[in-house]
């Protein structure tokens, strides 16, 4: 007898038993899909701004055919078109989704766990670009999940545990370790992979004692450099609380609705320019949230931890795109319109030192203000943090593989180049997703499909064996795999930038010494 609601002649829906109870999923294209599985209790009510707690078990068979609710999403970034239904939701944000080609215990397949990006302020696991079907068809079990973002996940408030987003991720990984065998995955072969803020979160997990042993391998795609110290994070948290007209404490902030807290954080984001004297590069980059080096959940910045050999037993695949921030320039309508004065300001804010500024001025990008601004910001925000993470891991005794994506996106008239986010649809094989269509066009060219197959093949091979198909990175030869229409392995291509940043240390960012406090007083 088939399950209720199953058309005659259709295969039985896939059913698995996990620690919480029985789950019924759906069949996709050659893979079984399970959506919206709770890995923690809803972090609302008494659990607001608290560490995640394990999800309770359920009776009977739970339908796992719908993605879970999205956590509060920033509306100020212009990437969430409509209100997110927070008023009608239950707060059941902490859920996982699983794609598997073999939903049978004991299959022993490698596991890929995705951590999404989104400036630490947006992102959910139901994005069409994150569909795990194609990667699962390559013989892996793919997991995606939601975690708290923005002020819910990263806001620093007195009495609240810091880095709740990272603790959500630890809880999700624990769920994977305890349950993934039921889906045919091998708990001892878990690889975390993520892009942008997701890569920054993975870098943090590599430095966190609480995450030790939860994954065997890691892939970081475009690691962002900003990590915040406690004083800076508290400054920003106080500004958010001031918008709510409350004190920056757990009790008072948690009394606000999730929508109100989200809106308060969006207001702070919109007014960050006035905080530049105090918050420095964090305000200039318009980034109100980042992982916080609090000394407990996150003891130190990832580069320091990896250099000291922490997580040396975790194999690391790390890389970035060539033209990271070009997409932001294009979408803002600024391509070819950046003035010399604006480029000079970007150079003054984000170059590592005077010698670095002079080197940028002597380079080929100096003739074009847009190119110069994009290069400097790309290096500061993504390219050099990624390179330094690979170098730190290798220096600490870890096996490290480095890559760069140089394939130019044909969408938007080819203007974005090898931009930030292009690797996501290429790795997932979701070329016709929203971002895939934006960057690759409505009909992706054969070269993009071939490149996608190579990148997906490298990621799944790394998850299975620890070897993506090229030699490890070392300080002597700096071998890097370059993904393009014709891929190759060569010494790190961005040598000029590497030299400019070779003496720079990515440390926890704090308020500018001597600047007036950016903390806003409680409103009457």
Coordinates of C-alpha atoms in Angstrom, one line a residue:
X1 CA 0.0 0.0 0.0
X2 CA 1.3 3.4 -0.9
X3 CA 1.3 6.3 1.6
X4 CA -1.8 8.6 1.7
X5 CA -1.8 11.2 -1.0
X6 CA 0.6 9.1 -3.3
X7 CA -0.7 8.8 -6.9
X8 CA -1.3 5.2 -8.0
X9 CA 1.8 3.7 -9.5
X10 CA 4.1 6.3 -7.9
X11 CA 7.0 5.1 -5.7
X12 CA 6.5 5.1 -2.0
X13 CA 7.7 8.4 -0.4
X14 CA 11.0 7.9 1.3
X15 CA 10.8 7.3 5.1
X16 CA 13.7 7.5 7.6
X17 CA 13.9 7.2 11.4
X18 CA 16.0 9.8 13.2
X19 CA 16.4 10.4 16.9
X20 CA 13.4 12.7 17.0
X21 CA 11.0 10.3 15.3
X22 CA 10.0 9.2 11.8
X23 CA 10.2 11.4 8.8
X24 CA 8.5 11.2 5.4
X25 CA 10.2 13.0 2.6
X26 CA 9.7 13.3 -1.2
X27 CA 11.4 11.8 -4.3
X28 CA 13.1 14.4 -6.5
X29 CA 15.2 13.8 -9.6
X30 CA 16.9 10.5 -8.6
X31 CA 17.3 11.7 -5.0
X32 CA 15.2 11.7 -1.9
X33 CA 14.5 15.1 -0.3
X34 CA 13.6 15.9 3.4
X35 CA 12.8 19.5 4.3
X36 CA 12.1 21.5 7.4
X37 CA 13.4 19.0 10.0
X38 CA 13.8 20.7 13.4
X39 CA 17.3 20.5 14.9
X40 CA 16.6 22.9 17.8
X41 CA 13.6 24.4 19.6
X42 CA 12.2 27.7 18.2
X43 CA 14.4 30.5 19.7
X44 CA 11.5 32.6 20.8
X45 CA 9.7 33.4 24.0
X46 CA 11.8 32.3 26.9
X47 CA 14.5 31.1 24.5
X48 CA 14.9 34.4 22.7
X49 CA 18.5 35.4 22.2
X50 CA 19.5 32.2 24.0
X51 CA 21.7 29.3 22.9
X52 CA 19.9 26.7 20.9
X53 CA 18.3 23.8 22.7
X54 CA 17.6 20.4 21.2
X55 CA 14.3 19.9 19.4
X56 CA 11.8 17.8 21.2
X57 CA 10.8 14.4 19.7
X58 CA 7.4 14.0 17.9
X59 CA 4.8 11.3 17.7
X60 CA 3.9 9.4 14.6
X61 CA 5.4 10.3 11.1
X62 CA 6.3 13.9 10.5
X63 CA 5.9 15.2 6.9
X64 CA 9.2 16.6 5.8
X65 CA 8.2 18.2 2.5
X66 CA 8.2 21.9 3.2
X67 CA 11.1 24.2 4.1
X68 CA 11.1 25.7 7.6
X69 CA 10.3 29.3 8.4
X70 CA 13.0 31.8 7.5
X71 CA 14.6 33.7 10.4
X72 CA 14.2 37.5 10.4
X73 CA 15.7 38.9 7.2
X74 CA 17.1 42.4 6.8
X75 CA 14.9 44.5 4.4
X76 CA 17.4 47.3 4.1
X77 CA 19.8 45.4 1.8
X78 CA 17.2 45.4 -1.0
X79 CA 17.4 41.6 -1.4
X80 CA 14.1 40.7 0.4
X81 CA 11.3 42.0 -1.7
X82 CA 8.4 41.6 0.7
X83 CA 7.8 41.4 4.5
X84 CA 8.7 37.9 5.7
X85 CA 5.6 37.0 7.6
X86 CA 7.2 37.2 11.0
X87 CA 3.9 38.2 12.7
X88 CA 2.2 35.1 11.5
X89 CA 5.2 32.7 12.1
X90 CA 5.9 30.5 15.1
X91 CA 9.7 31.2 15.2
X92 CA 10.5 27.7 14.1
X93 CA 13.5 28.9 12.2
X94 CA 16.1 26.3 13.2
X95 CA 15.5 23.5 10.6
X96 CA 17.6 21.3 8.3
X97 CA 17.0 19.9 4.9
X98 CA 18.6 16.7 3.4
X99 CA 19.1 15.5 -0.2
X100 CA 20.3 11.9 -0.5
X101 CA 20.6 9.5 -3.4
X102 CA 20.3 6.5 -1.0
X103 CA 18.0 7.0 2.0
X104 CA 19.2 3.8 3.7
X105 CA 21.2 3.5 6.9
X106 CA 24.7 2.2 6.3
X107 CA 25.3 3.5 2.8
X108 CA 28.4 5.4 4.1
X109 CA 28.2 8.3 1.6
X110 CA 30.3 11.5 2.1
X111 CA 28.3 14.4 3.6
X112 CA 28.3 18.1 2.4
X113 CA 26.8 20.6 4.9
X114 CA 26.1 24.0 3.4
X115 CA 26.3 27.3 5.4
X116 CA 24.7 30.1 3.4
X117 CA 26.0 33.6 3.1
X118 CA 24.3 37.0 3.3
X119 CA 26.4 39.7 5.0
X120 CA 25.5 38.0 8.3
X121 CA 22.1 39.7 7.9
X122 CA 20.1 37.7 5.4
X123 CA 19.9 34.2 4.0
X124 CA 17.8 31.1 4.3
X125 CA 18.3 27.5 3.2
X126 CA 15.3 27.5 0.8
X127 CA 17.1 29.6 -1.8
X128 CA 16.8 27.9 -5.2
X129 CA 20.5 28.3 -5.8
X130 CA 21.1 26.0 -2.8
X131 CA 19.1 23.0 -4.1
X132 CA 21.2 20.0 -3.3
X133 CA 19.9 17.7 -6.1
X134 CA 22.9 17.9 -8.5
X135 CA 25.5 17.4 -5.7
X136 CA 23.5 14.5 -4.3
X137 CA 23.3 12.9 -7.7
X138 CA 27.1 12.8 -7.6
X139 CA 27.0 10.4 -4.6
X140 CA 26.9 12.7 -1.6
X141 CA 24.4 13.5 1.1
X142 CA 23.7 17.3 1.1
X143 CA 22.5 19.2 4.1
X144 CA 21.4 22.8 4.2
X145 CA 20.0 24.6 7.3
X146 CA 18.7 27.9 8.7
X147 CA 20.4 29.8 11.5
X148 CA 19.7 33.1 13.1
X149 CA 21.2 36.1 11.3
X150 CA 21.4 39.8 12.0
X151 CA 20.8 41.0 15.6
X152 CA 19.1 37.7 16.4
X153 CA 22.3 35.8 15.6
X154 CA 25.1 38.2 16.1
X155 CA 23.9 41.2 18.2
X156 CA 25.9 41.8 21.3
X157 CA 23.7 42.6 24.3
X158 CA 24.5 42.5 28.0
X159 CA 23.6 39.1 29.5
X160 CA 23.0 37.4 26.1
X161 CA 25.4 34.7 24.9
X162 CA 27.4 36.0 22.0
X163 CA 27.6 34.4 18.5
X164 CA 24.2 32.7 18.7
X165 CA 24.4 32.2 14.9
X166 CA 27.6 30.2 15.3
X167 CA 26.1 28.2 18.2
X168 CA 23.1 27.4 15.9
X169 CA 25.6 26.1 13.4
X170 CA 27.2 23.9 16.0
X171 CA 23.8 22.5 17.0
X172 CA 23.0 21.8 13.3
X173 CA 26.3 19.9 12.9
X174 CA 25.7 17.9 16.0
X175 CA 22.3 16.9 14.6
X176 CA 24.1 15.8 11.4
X177 CA 26.6 13.7 13.4
X178 CA 23.8 12.0 15.3
X179 CA 21.3 11.5 12.4
X180 CA 22.9 11.5 9.0
X181 CA 23.5 7.8 8.9
X182 CA 19.8 7.4 8.7
X183 CA 19.9 9.2 5.3
X184 CA 22.9 7.1 4.0
X185 CA 25.6 9.5 5.1
X186 CA 28.8 8.6 7.0
X187 CA 29.1 10.7 10.2
X188 CA 32.9 10.5 10.0
X189 CA 33.0 12.1 6.5
X190 CA 31.3 15.4 7.0
X191 CA 32.5 18.4 5.0
X192 CA 31.2 21.9 5.7
X193 CA 31.1 24.3 2.8
X194 CA 30.0 27.9 2.6
X195 CA 30.3 31.2 0.7
X196 CA 30.8 34.8 1.9
X197 CA 29.3 35.1 5.4
X198 CA 28.9 31.3 5.3
X199 CA 32.7 31.0 4.7
X200 CA 33.4 33.5 7.5
X201 CA 31.2 31.3 9.8
X202 CA 33.2 28.2 8.8
X203 CA 36.5 30.0 9.4
X204 CA 35.1 30.8 12.9
X205 CA 34.0 27.2 13.4
X206 CA 37.6 26.1 12.7
X207 CA 38.7 28.2 15.6
X208 CA 36.0 27.2 18.0
X209 CA 36.5 24.5 20.7
X210 CA 32.7 23.8 20.6
X211 CA 33.0 22.8 16.9
X212 CA 35.9 20.4 17.3
X213 CA 35.3 17.0 15.9
X214 CA 32.0 17.9 14.2
X215 CA 33.5 17.9 10.6
X216 CA 36.4 16.4 8.9
X217 CA 36.8 18.8 6.0
X218 CA 36.0 22.4 5.2
X219 CA 35.5 24.5 2.1
X220 CA 35.5 28.3 2.4
X221 CA 34.5 30.3 -0.6
X222 CA 35.3 34.0 -0.3
X223 CA 36.1 34.4 3.4
X224 CA 35.2 37.9 4.6
X225 CA 37.9 39.6 6.7
X226 CA 35.8 41.5 9.3
X227 CA 35.6 39.9 12.8
X228 CA 34.6 42.2 15.6
X229 CA 35.9 42.6 19.1
X230 CA 33.6 42.9 22.1
X231 CA 33.7 46.7 22.4
X232 CA 32.8 47.3 18.8
X233 CA 30.0 44.7 18.9
X234 CA 28.7 46.2 22.1
X235 CA 28.7 49.7 20.6
X236 CA 26.7 48.4 17.6
X237 CA 24.4 46.5 19.9
X238 CA 23.8 49.6 22.0
X239 CA 22.8 51.5 18.9
X240 CA 20.3 48.8 17.9
X241 CA 18.8 48.9 21.4
X242 CA 18.6 52.7 21.3
X243 CA 16.4 52.4 18.2
X244 CA 14.1 50.2 20.2
X245 CA 14.2 52.8 23.1
X246 CA 15.5 50.2 25.5
X247 CA 18.7 49.4 27.4
X248 CA 21.1 47.1 25.5
X249 CA 20.4 44.1 27.9
X250 CA 19.1 40.6 27.2
X251 CA 15.8 41.2 29.1
X252 CA 14.9 44.5 27.4
X253 CA 16.0 43.6 23.8
X254 CA 14.4 40.2 24.0
X255 CA 11.1 41.8 24.9
X256 CA 10.9 43.4 21.4
X257 CA 9.3 41.4 18.6
X258 CA 11.6 39.8 16.1
X259 CA 10.3 42.2 13.4
X260 CA 11.0 45.2 15.6
X261 CA 14.6 44.0 16.4
X262 CA 15.2 43.4 12.7
X263 CA 13.9 46.9 11.8
X264 CA 16.0 48.5 14.5
X265 CA 19.1 46.8 13.1
X266 CA 18.1 48.0 9.6
X267 CA 17.9 51.6 10.9
X268 CA 21.4 51.3 12.3
X269 CA 22.6 49.9 9.0
X270 CA 21.1 52.9 7.2
X271 CA 22.8 55.4 9.5
X272 CA 26.3 53.8 9.7
X273 CA 27.9 56.7 7.9
X274 CA 27.6 58.9 11.0
X275 CA 29.4 56.2 13.0
X276 CA 32.5 56.1 10.8
X277 CA 34.7 58.1 13.2
X278 CA 34.1 55.6 16.0
X279 CA 33.4 52.3 14.2
X280 CA 36.0 52.8 11.4
X281 CA 36.1 50.3 8.6
X282 CA 33.0 48.4 9.9
X283 CA 30.9 51.5 9.4
X284 CA 32.5 52.4 6.1
X285 CA 31.8 48.9 4.8
X286 CA 28.2 49.1 6.1
X287 CA 28.5 45.9 8.1
X288 CA 26.7 46.1 11.4
X289 CA 27.3 42.4 12.2
X290 CA 30.1 39.9 12.1
X291 CA 31.3 37.0 14.3
X292 CA 32.5 38.4 17.7
X293 CA 35.8 37.4 19.2
X294 CA 34.4 37.1 22.7
X295 CA 37.1 34.9 24.2
X296 CA 34.7 32.0 24.9
X297 CA 32.5 30.9 22.1
X298 CA 35.1 32.3 19.6
X299 CA 38.5 32.6 21.5
X300 CA 40.4 34.4 18.7
X301 CA 40.3 35.3 15.0
X302 CA 40.6 32.3 12.7
X303 CA 43.9 33.2 11.2
X304 CA 45.5 33.2 14.6
X305 CA 43.9 29.9 15.6
X306 CA 44.9 28.1 12.4
X307 CA 48.4 29.4 12.5
X308 CA 48.7 27.9 16.0
X309 CA 47.6 24.5 14.6
X310 CA 44.1 24.5 15.8
X311 CA 42.1 22.3 13.4
X312 CA 45.3 21.1 11.8
X313 CA 43.6 17.7 11.3
X314 CA 40.8 19.3 9.2
X315 CA 41.6 19.4 5.5
X316 CA 40.8 22.8 4.0
X317 CA 39.8 23.9 0.5
X318 CA 39.8 27.6 0.3
X319 CA 39.5 30.2 -2.4
X320 CA 38.0 33.3 -3.9
X321 CA 36.8 34.9 -7.2
X322 CA 39.0 37.3 -9.2
X323 CA 36.6 40.2 -9.3
X324 CA 34.9 39.9 -5.9
X325 CA 33.2 43.2 -5.4
X326 CA 32.5 44.1 -9.1
X327 CA 29.0 42.7 -8.9
X328 CA 28.2 45.2 -6.1
X329 CA 29.5 48.0 -8.3
X330 CA 27.4 46.9 -11.3
X331 CA 24.2 46.5 -9.3
X332 CA 24.7 49.9 -7.7
X333 CA 25.0 51.5 -11.2
X334 CA 28.5 52.7 -10.5
X335 CA 30.5 50.8 -13.1
X336 CA 32.7 53.3 -14.9
X337 CA 31.3 56.1 -12.7
X338 CA 33.6 56.0 -9.6
X339 CA 35.5 59.2 -9.4
X340 CA 39.1 59.7 -8.6
X341 CA 38.2 61.2 -5.3
X342 CA 36.0 58.1 -4.4
X343 CA 38.8 55.7 -5.4
X344 CA 41.2 57.7 -3.3
X345 CA 38.9 57.4 -0.3
X346 CA 38.5 53.7 -0.8
X347 CA 42.3 53.4 -1.0
X348 CA 42.7 55.5 2.2
X349 CA 40.2 53.4 4.1
X350 CA 41.0 49.9 3.1
X351 CA 44.6 49.6 1.9
X352 CA 46.8 48.0 4.6
X353 CA 49.3 50.8 5.0
X354 CA 51.1 53.6 3.2
X355 CA 53.4 51.2 1.3
X356 CA 50.3 49.3 0.1
X357 CA 48.6 52.5 -1.1
X358 CA 51.7 53.4 -3.1
X359 CA 51.9 49.9 -4.6
X360 CA 48.2 50.1 -5.7
X361 CA 48.9 53.5 -7.2
X362 CA 51.8 52.1 -9.1
X363 CA 49.8 49.1 -10.5
X364 CA 47.8 48.9 -13.7
X365 CA 44.4 49.4 -11.9
X366 CA 45.4 52.9 -10.9
X367 CA 44.5 54.3 -14.4
X368 CA 40.8 53.4 -13.8
X369 CA 39.2 54.7 -10.6
X370 CA 36.4 52.0 -10.7
X371 CA 39.0 49.2 -11.2
X372 CA 41.2 50.6 -8.4
X373 CA 38.3 50.9 -5.9
X374 CA 37.1 47.4 -6.8
X375 CA 40.5 45.9 -6.5
X376 CA 41.3 47.4 -3.1
X377 CA 37.9 46.5 -1.6
X378 CA 38.0 43.0 -3.1
X379 CA 41.4 42.5 -1.5
X380 CA 40.4 43.8 1.9
X381 CA 37.0 42.1 2.1
X382 CA 37.5 38.7 0.5
X383 CA 40.6 37.9 -1.5
X384 CA 43.3 38.5 1.1
X385 CA 41.4 37.1 4.0
X386 CA 40.9 33.9 2.0
X387 CA 44.5 33.7 1.0
X388 CA 45.7 34.4 4.5
X389 CA 43.4 31.7 5.9
X390 CA 44.9 29.1 3.5
X391 CA 48.4 30.3 4.4
X392 CA 47.7 30.1 8.2
X393 CA 46.3 26.6 7.9
X394 CA 49.3 25.4 6.0
X395 CA 51.6 27.1 8.4
X396 CA 49.8 25.4 11.3
X397 CA 50.4 22.0 9.8
X398 CA 47.1 21.5 8.0
X399 CA 46.5 20.3 4.5
X400 CA 45.3 23.2 2.4
X401 CA 44.1 23.5 -1.2
X402 CA 43.7 26.9 -2.8
X403 CA 41.7 28.0 -5.8
X404 CA 40.7 31.1 -7.7
X405 CA 37.6 31.5 -10.0
X406 CA 38.5 33.7 -13.0
X407 CA 35.6 32.7 -15.4
X408 CA 33.8 35.9 -16.4
X409 CA 30.0 35.8 -15.9
X410 CA 28.3 36.4 -19.2
X411 CA 25.2 37.8 -17.7
X412 CA 24.5 41.5 -17.3
X413 CA 26.5 42.1 -20.5
X414 CA 29.6 40.5 -19.0
X415 CA 30.1 43.5 -16.7
X416 CA 30.4 41.5 -13.3
X417 CA 33.4 39.5 -14.4
X418 CA 34.4 36.7 -12.1
X419 CA 32.3 38.2 -9.3
X420 CA 31.3 37.4 -5.8
X421 CA 28.6 34.7 -5.6
X422 CA 29.3 33.3 -9.1
X423 CA 30.8 30.2 -7.6
X424 CA 27.5 29.3 -5.8
X425 CA 25.4 28.2 -8.9
X426 CA 28.5 26.7 -10.4
X427 CA 29.2 24.5 -7.5
X428 CA 25.6 23.5 -6.8
X429 CA 24.8 23.1 -10.5
X430 CA 21.9 25.4 -10.2
X431 CA 22.6 27.4 -13.3
X432 CA 19.0 28.4 -13.8
X433 CA 18.4 29.6 -10.3
X434 CA 17.8 33.3 -9.6
X435 CA 21.5 34.2 -9.2
X436 CA 22.5 31.7 -11.9
X437 CA 20.2 33.4 -14.4
X438 CA 21.4 36.8 -13.3
X439 CA 25.1 36.0 -13.8
X440 CA 25.0 33.4 -16.5
X441 CA 22.0 34.4 -18.6
X442 CA 18.7 32.7 -19.2
X443 CA 20.5 30.0 -21.3
X444 CA 23.9 29.3 -19.7
X445 CA 26.6 28.8 -22.3
X446 CA 28.2 25.3 -22.6
X447 CA 31.4 26.7 -21.1
X448 CA 29.5 27.5 -17.9
X449 CA 28.0 24.0 -17.7
X450 CA 31.4 22.4 -18.2
X451 CA 32.9 24.6 -15.6
X452 CA 30.1 23.8 -13.2
X453 CA 30.7 20.1 -13.7
X454 CA 34.4 20.5 -12.9
X455 CA 33.8 22.5 -9.8
X456 CA 31.1 20.2 -8.5
X457 CA 33.4 17.3 -9.2
X458 CA 36.2 18.9 -7.3
X459 CA 34.0 19.7 -4.3
X460 CA 32.5 16.2 -4.1
X461 CA 35.9 14.5 -4.6
X462 CA 37.2 16.6 -1.8
X463 CA 34.3 15.6 0.4
X464 CA 34.9 11.9 -0.4
X465 CA 38.7 11.7 -0.3
X466 CA 40.2 15.0 0.9
X467 CA 41.7 15.5 -2.6
X468 CA 40.0 18.0 -5.0
X469 CA 42.3 17.0 -7.8
X470 CA 45.3 19.4 -7.6
X471 CA 48.4 19.6 -5.3
X472 CA 48.1 21.2 -1.8
X473 CA 49.1 24.8 -1.3
X474 CA 52.6 25.5 0.2
X475 CA 54.6 28.6 1.0
X476 CA 57.3 27.7 -1.5
X477 CA 55.3 27.1 -4.7
X478 CA 51.9 28.6 -3.7
X479 CA 50.1 26.3 -6.1
X480 CA 46.6 27.4 -6.9
X481 CA 43.9 25.9 -9.1
X482 CA 42.4 28.4 -11.5
X483 CA 38.9 27.7 -12.5
X484 CA 38.1 29.2 -15.9
X485 CA 36.8 28.0 -19.3
X486 CA 40.1 26.2 -19.4
X487 CA 41.3 25.4 -15.9
X488 CA 44.9 25.0 -14.8
X489 CA 47.1 24.8 -11.7
X490 CA 49.7 27.5 -11.3
X491 CA 51.4 29.7 -8.7
X492 CA 49.0 32.1 -6.9
X493 CA 47.9 34.5 -9.7
X494 CA 47.3 37.6 -7.6
X495 CA 51.0 38.1 -6.6
X496 CA 50.9 41.9 -6.6
X497 CA 48.1 41.9 -4.0
X498 CA 49.7 39.1 -2.0
X499 CA 52.9 41.2 -1.6
X500 CA 50.9 44.3 -0.6
X501 CA 49.1 42.4 2.1
X502 CA 51.9 40.0 3.2
X503 CA 52.6 41.9 6.4
X504 CA 49.0 42.6 7.3
X505 CA 47.3 40.8 10.2
X506 CA 43.6 40.3 10.2
X507 CA 42.7 41.0 13.8
X508 CA 39.4 41.6 15.6
X509 CA 38.1 45.1 14.8
X510 CA 37.5 47.5 17.6
X511 CA 36.3 51.1 18.0
X512 CA 38.8 53.7 16.8
X513 CA 40.9 54.8 19.8
X514 CA 40.1 58.3 21.0
X515 CA 37.0 58.6 18.9
X516 CA 33.7 59.7 20.5
X517 CA 31.6 56.9 21.7
X518 CA 29.2 55.5 19.1
X519 CA 26.9 54.1 21.8
X520 CA 23.5 55.8 21.8
X521 CA 21.9 56.5 25.1
X522 CA 18.6 55.0 26.0
X523 CA 15.7 57.0 24.7
X524 CA 13.2 58.5 27.1

